[in-house]
Amino acid sequence: MAYRVLSAADAFWRPSNQMKVENTDLGKQLEATQLGATQLGARLWRLAPGQASTKHRHFDQEELYVLLEGHGRARVDDELLDLEPLDAMLVVGAPQELANTLEMSEEQLARLYPDGPQALPPELQG
């Protein structure tokens, strides 16, 4: 059995390219593929109150969301979900994304972000 530990103090955080949301790629920092976890996506996001992630589409990969604290909203297609602390949500059909949107072609950006890479969910627009 293989394992690797990343201490919280050693995790590298950075703002996302489009929305400037603080996040850390745990899978990459843990070198998950070297341990045999070839399909693991493990990124942690810190959204401030009132902050939102980019409105986007998913096609080929699963995503697991866990709200650690506070209250949140998630949109899946046309459904708006209210989340409470420690609620978990699994979304099936997410794309295997490039390392960041700055590396995507115009076609890839248009496919994943039909309203533009910085489009907010409808309830936060205007």
Short mmCIF file of C-alpha atoms in Angstrom, two decimals:
data_model
loop_
_atom_site.label_atom_id
_atom_site.label_comp_id
_atom_site.label_asym_id
_atom_site.label_seq_id
_atom_site.Cartn_x
_atom_site.Cartn_y
_atom_site.Cartn_z
CA MET A 1 0.00 0.00 0.00
CA ALA A 2 1.37 3.42 -0.97
CA TYR A 3 0.65 6.74 0.72
CA ARG A 4 1.90 10.27 0.97
CA VAL A 5 1.06 13.06 3.45
CA LEU A 6 0.86 16.77 2.68
CA SER A 7 0.74 18.90 5.82
CA ALA A 8 -1.62 21.86 5.75
CA ALA A 9 1.32 24.19 6.39
CA ASP A 10 3.10 22.91 3.24
CA ALA A 11 0.14 23.15 0.83
CA PHE A 12 0.66 25.70 -1.96
CA TRP A 13 -2.33 27.99 -2.51
CA ARG A 14 -2.84 30.33 -5.47
CA PRO A 15 -5.66 32.42 -6.97
CA SER A 16 -7.48 30.79 -9.90
CA ASN A 17 -6.77 32.25 -13.34
CA GLN A 18 -10.23 33.56 -14.09
CA MET A 19 -12.06 34.34 -10.84
CA LYS A 20 -9.05 34.73 -8.50
CA VAL A 21 -10.50 32.20 -6.03
CA GLU A 22 -7.84 30.77 -3.69
CA ASN A 23 -7.27 27.06 -4.39
CA THR A 24 -4.74 24.29 -3.95
CA ASP A 25 -4.22 21.20 -6.13
CA LEU A 26 -3.86 18.46 -3.52
CA GLY A 27 -3.64 15.64 -6.07
CA LYS A 28 -0.72 17.29 -7.84
CA GLN A 29 1.12 18.19 -4.63
CA LEU A 30 0.66 14.66 -3.30
CA GLU A 31 1.98 13.35 -6.64
CA ALA A 32 -1.05 11.05 -6.78
CA THR A 33 -0.25 9.63 -10.21
CA GLN A 34 3.12 8.41 -8.94
CA LEU A 35 1.25 6.44 -6.30
CA GLY A 36 -1.05 4.88 -8.91
CA ALA A 37 -4.06 7.20 -8.54
CA THR A 38 -4.29 8.10 -12.23
CA GLN A 39 -7.91 9.41 -12.25
CA LEU A 40 -7.92 11.40 -9.00
CA GLY A 41 -8.81 15.08 -9.10
CA ALA A 42 -8.33 16.68 -5.70
CA ARG A 43 -8.44 20.45 -5.56
CA LEU A 44 -9.54 22.50 -2.54
CA TRP A 45 -11.10 25.96 -2.99
CA ARG A 46 -11.53 28.82 -0.48
CA LEU A 47 -14.47 30.99 -1.45
CA ALA A 48 -15.05 34.13 0.60
CA PRO A 49 -18.65 35.11 1.47
CA GLY A 50 -20.30 36.35 -1.73
CA GLN A 51 -17.54 34.95 -3.96
CA ALA A 52 -18.37 32.49 -6.76
CA SER A 53 -16.61 30.02 -8.97
CA THR A 54 -16.84 30.41 -12.73
CA LYS A 55 -20.01 29.20 -14.42
CA HIS A 56 -18.81 26.25 -16.52
CA ARG A 57 -19.75 22.91 -18.07
CA HIS A 58 -18.58 19.37 -17.34
CA PHE A 59 -18.32 16.46 -19.76
CA ASP A 60 -16.01 13.57 -18.85
CA GLN A 61 -14.92 13.62 -15.21
CA GLU A 62 -16.54 13.38 -11.78
CA GLU A 63 -16.29 16.07 -9.11
CA LEU A 64 -16.93 15.81 -5.40
CA TYR A 65 -17.83 18.95 -3.50
CA VAL A 66 -17.82 19.17 0.31
CA LEU A 67 -18.80 22.41 2.00
CA LEU A 68 -16.58 22.66 5.07
CA GLU A 69 -18.08 25.74 6.72
CA GLY A 70 -20.56 28.51 6.07
CA HIS A 71 -23.48 28.20 3.70
CA GLY A 72 -23.23 27.76 -0.03
CA ARG A 73 -25.12 27.46 -3.26
CA ALA A 74 -24.30 25.23 -6.20
CA ARG A 75 -25.92 25.24 -9.62
CA VAL A 76 -26.20 21.97 -11.55
CA ASP A 77 -27.78 22.63 -14.94
CA ASP A 78 -30.90 24.64 -14.06
CA GLU A 79 -31.16 23.47 -10.44
CA LEU A 80 -29.93 25.73 -7.63
CA LEU A 81 -28.93 23.80 -4.50
CA ASP A 82 -28.47 25.22 -1.00
CA LEU A 83 -25.63 23.56 0.92
CA GLU A 84 -24.98 23.46 4.65
CA PRO A 85 -21.69 22.75 6.47
CA LEU A 86 -20.36 19.25 5.72
CA ASP A 87 -22.90 18.64 2.92
CA ALA A 88 -21.34 16.63 0.10
CA MET A 89 -22.36 16.69 -3.56
CA LEU A 90 -21.13 14.41 -6.35
CA VAL A 91 -21.35 15.69 -9.95
CA VAL A 92 -20.83 13.11 -12.68
CA GLY A 93 -19.87 14.24 -16.16
CA ALA A 94 -17.08 16.76 -15.51
CA PRO A 95 -14.27 17.37 -18.03
CA GLN A 96 -10.70 16.42 -17.44
CA GLU A 97 -9.39 19.96 -17.54
CA LEU A 98 -6.02 21.29 -18.57
CA ALA A 99 -3.75 22.61 -15.83
CA ASN A 100 -5.31 26.05 -16.20
CA THR A 101 -7.55 28.01 -18.53
CA LEU A 102 -4.60 30.01 -19.83
CA GLU A 103 -3.46 26.81 -21.59
CA MET A 104 -6.82 26.16 -23.28
CA SER A 105 -7.55 26.87 -26.93
CA GLU A 106 -10.39 29.24 -27.84
CA GLU A 107 -12.47 26.18 -28.83
CA GLN A 108 -11.90 24.49 -25.46
CA LEU A 109 -12.78 27.70 -23.60
CA ALA A 110 -15.99 28.12 -25.63
CA ARG A 111 -17.00 24.50 -24.97
CA LEU A 112 -16.43 24.59 -21.21
CA TYR A 113 -17.39 28.22 -20.59
CA PRO A 114 -20.19 29.02 -23.08
CA ASP A 115 -20.88 32.40 -21.44
CA GLY A 116 -17.20 33.29 -21.11
CA PRO A 117 -14.55 32.16 -18.58
CA GLN A 118 -15.57 34.76 -16.00
CA ALA A 119 -19.36 34.42 -16.24
CA LEU A 120 -21.07 34.30 -12.87
CA PRO A 121 -24.11 32.16 -12.13
CA PRO A 122 -27.38 33.99 -12.99
CA GLU A 123 -28.26 34.71 -9.35
CA LEU A 124 -24.99 36.64 -8.91
CA GLN A 125 -25.08 38.62 -12.17
CA GLY A 126 -25.91 42.32 -12.28
#
